[in-house]
mmCIF file of C-alpha atoms in Angstrom:
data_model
loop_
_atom_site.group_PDB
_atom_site.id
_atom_site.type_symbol
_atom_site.label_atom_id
_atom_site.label_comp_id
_atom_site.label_asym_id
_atom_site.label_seq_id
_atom_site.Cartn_x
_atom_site.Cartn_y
_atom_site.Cartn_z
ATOM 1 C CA UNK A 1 14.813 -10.647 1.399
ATOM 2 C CA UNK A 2 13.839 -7.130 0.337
ATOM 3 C CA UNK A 3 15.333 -4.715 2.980
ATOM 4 C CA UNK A 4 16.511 -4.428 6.378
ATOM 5 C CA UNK A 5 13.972 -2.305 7.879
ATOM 6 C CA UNK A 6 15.725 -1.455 11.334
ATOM 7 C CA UNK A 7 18.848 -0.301 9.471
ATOM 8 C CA UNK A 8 16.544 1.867 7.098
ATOM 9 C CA UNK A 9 14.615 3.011 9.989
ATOM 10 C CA UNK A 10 17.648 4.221 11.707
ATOM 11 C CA UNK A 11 19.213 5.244 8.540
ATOM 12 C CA UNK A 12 19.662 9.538 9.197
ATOM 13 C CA UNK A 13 20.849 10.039 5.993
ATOM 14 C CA UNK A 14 16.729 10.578 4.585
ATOM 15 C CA UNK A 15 15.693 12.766 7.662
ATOM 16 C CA UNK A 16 11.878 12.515 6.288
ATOM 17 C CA UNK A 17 9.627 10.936 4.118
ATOM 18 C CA UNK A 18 9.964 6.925 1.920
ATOM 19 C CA UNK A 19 13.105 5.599 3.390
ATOM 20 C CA UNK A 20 11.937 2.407 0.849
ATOM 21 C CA UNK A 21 9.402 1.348 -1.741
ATOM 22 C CA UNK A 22 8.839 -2.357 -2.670
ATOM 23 C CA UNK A 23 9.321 -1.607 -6.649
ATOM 24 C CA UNK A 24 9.779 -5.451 -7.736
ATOM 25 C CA UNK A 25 8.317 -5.767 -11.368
ATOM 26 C CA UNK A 26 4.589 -7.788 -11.764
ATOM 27 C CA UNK A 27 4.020 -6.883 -7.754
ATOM 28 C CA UNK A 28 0.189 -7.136 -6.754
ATOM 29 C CA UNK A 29 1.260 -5.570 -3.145
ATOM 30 C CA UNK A 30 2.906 -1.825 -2.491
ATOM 31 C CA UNK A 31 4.532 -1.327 0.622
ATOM 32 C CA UNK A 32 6.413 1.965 1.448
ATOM 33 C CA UNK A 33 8.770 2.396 4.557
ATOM 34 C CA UNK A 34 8.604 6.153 5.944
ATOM 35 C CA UNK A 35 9.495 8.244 8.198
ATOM 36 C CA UNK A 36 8.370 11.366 10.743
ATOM 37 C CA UNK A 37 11.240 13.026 12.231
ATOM 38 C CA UNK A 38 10.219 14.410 16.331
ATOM 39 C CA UNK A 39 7.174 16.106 16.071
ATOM 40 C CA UNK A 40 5.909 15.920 12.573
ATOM 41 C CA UNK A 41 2.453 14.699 11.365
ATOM 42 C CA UNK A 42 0.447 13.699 8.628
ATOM 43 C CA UNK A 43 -2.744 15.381 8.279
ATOM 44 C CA UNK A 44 -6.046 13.934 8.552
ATOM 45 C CA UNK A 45 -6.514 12.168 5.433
ATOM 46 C CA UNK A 46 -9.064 9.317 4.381
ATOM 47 C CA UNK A 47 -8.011 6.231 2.049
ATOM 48 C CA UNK A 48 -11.466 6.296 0.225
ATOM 49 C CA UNK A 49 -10.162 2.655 -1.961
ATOM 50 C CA UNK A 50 -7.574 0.637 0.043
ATOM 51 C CA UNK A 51 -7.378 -1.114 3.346
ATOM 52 C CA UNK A 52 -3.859 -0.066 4.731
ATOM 53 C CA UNK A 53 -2.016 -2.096 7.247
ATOM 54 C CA UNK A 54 0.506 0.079 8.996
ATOM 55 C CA UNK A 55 3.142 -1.292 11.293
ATOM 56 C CA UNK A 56 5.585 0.679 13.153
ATOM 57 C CA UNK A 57 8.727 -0.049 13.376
ATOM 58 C CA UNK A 58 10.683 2.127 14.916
ATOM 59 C CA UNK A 59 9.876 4.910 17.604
ATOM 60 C CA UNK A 60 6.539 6.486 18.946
ATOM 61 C CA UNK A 61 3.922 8.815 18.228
ATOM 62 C CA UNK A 62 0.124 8.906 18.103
ATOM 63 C CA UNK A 63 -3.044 8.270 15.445
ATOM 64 C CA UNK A 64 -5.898 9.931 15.664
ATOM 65 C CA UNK A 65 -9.497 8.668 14.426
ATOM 66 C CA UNK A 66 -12.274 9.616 14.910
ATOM 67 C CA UNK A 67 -12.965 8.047 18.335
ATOM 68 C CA UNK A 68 -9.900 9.912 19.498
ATOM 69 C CA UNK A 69 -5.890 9.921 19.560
ATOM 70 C CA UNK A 70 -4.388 5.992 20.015
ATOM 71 C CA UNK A 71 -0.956 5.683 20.805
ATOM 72 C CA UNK A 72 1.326 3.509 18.849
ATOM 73 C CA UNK A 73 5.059 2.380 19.194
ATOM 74 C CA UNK A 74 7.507 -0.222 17.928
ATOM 75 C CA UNK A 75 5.757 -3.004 17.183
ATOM 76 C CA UNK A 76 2.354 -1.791 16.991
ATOM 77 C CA UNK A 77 -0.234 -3.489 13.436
ATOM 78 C CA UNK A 78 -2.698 -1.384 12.524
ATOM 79 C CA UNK A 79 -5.523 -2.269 10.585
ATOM 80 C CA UNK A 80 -6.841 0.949 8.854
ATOM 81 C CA UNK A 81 -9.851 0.030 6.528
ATOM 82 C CA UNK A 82 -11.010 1.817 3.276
ATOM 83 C CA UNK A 83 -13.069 4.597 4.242
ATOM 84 C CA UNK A 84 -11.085 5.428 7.665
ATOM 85 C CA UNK A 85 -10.262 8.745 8.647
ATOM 86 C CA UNK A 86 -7.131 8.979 10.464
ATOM 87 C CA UNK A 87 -3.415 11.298 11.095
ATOM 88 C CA UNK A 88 -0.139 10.777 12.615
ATOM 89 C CA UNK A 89 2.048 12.650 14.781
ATOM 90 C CA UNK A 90 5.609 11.575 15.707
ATOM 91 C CA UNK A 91 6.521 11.389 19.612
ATOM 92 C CA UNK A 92 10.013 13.038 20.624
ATOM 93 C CA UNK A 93 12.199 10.268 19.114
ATOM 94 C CA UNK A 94 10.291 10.347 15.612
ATOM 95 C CA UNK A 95 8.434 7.648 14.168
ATOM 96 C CA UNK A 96 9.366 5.192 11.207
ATOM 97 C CA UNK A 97 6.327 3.170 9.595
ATOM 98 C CA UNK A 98 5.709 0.738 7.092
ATOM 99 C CA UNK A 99 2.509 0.558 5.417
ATOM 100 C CA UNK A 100 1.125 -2.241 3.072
ATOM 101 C CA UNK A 101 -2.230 -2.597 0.583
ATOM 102 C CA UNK A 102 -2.881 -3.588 -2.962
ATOM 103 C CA UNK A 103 -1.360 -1.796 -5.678
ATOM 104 C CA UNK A 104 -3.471 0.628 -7.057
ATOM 105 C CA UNK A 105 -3.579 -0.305 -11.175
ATOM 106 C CA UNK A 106 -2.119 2.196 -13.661
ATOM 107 C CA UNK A 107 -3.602 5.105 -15.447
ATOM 108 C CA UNK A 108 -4.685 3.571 -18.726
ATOM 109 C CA UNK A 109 -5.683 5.909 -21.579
ATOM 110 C CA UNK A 110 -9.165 4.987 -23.088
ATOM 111 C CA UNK A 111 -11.096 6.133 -26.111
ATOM 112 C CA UNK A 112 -14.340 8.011 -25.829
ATOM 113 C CA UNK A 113 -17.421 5.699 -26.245
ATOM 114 C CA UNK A 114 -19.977 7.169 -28.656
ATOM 115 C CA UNK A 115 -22.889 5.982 -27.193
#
């Protein structure tokens, strides 16, 4: 087991942003738990790499895309592929979410090629 995501999600002692991170070593997956206090949105952004599943767990709010707002609550999967445009805004209660996709590999430094 890797967290209790109901007691993080209700957890008031990080009022906004990652309540969690899966950080286990050799991982292939990153998941993130986080969370909009009443109100509070993420602007419109676009994943241009990853598909992102998002799942809320805990409270309300909305999504917007560009065929218009959706509303999501506990419980709701979203399937957001690469490419999408989307935001979220928090309903009155707030909004905790967990999203999941493939874990972007590391910065490597390379040499120059002189071709």
């Amino acid at each position: 087991m890797l967290a209790d995501l109901q007691a993080l999600a209700e957890d008031s002692q990080i009022p906004s942003g990652a309540r969690w991170a899966l950080s286990e070593p050799g991982r292939q997956l990153d998941a993130n738990l986080v969370h909009l206090p009443a109100g509070r949105r993420v602007d419109t952004h676009v994943e241009p790499d990853l598909d992102v599943v998002l799942v809320v767990v805990a409270g309300d709010g909305s999504m917007g895309t560009p065929e218009g707002s959706q509303p999501v609550a506990t419980g709701s999967l979203v399937w957001l592929p690469h490419g999408s445009t989307r935001d979220l805004t928090a309903g009155a209660a707030g909004m905790s979410y967990l999203t999941v996709h493939r874990r972007r590999p590391g910065m490597q430094i390379r040499t120059r090629s002189d071709k």
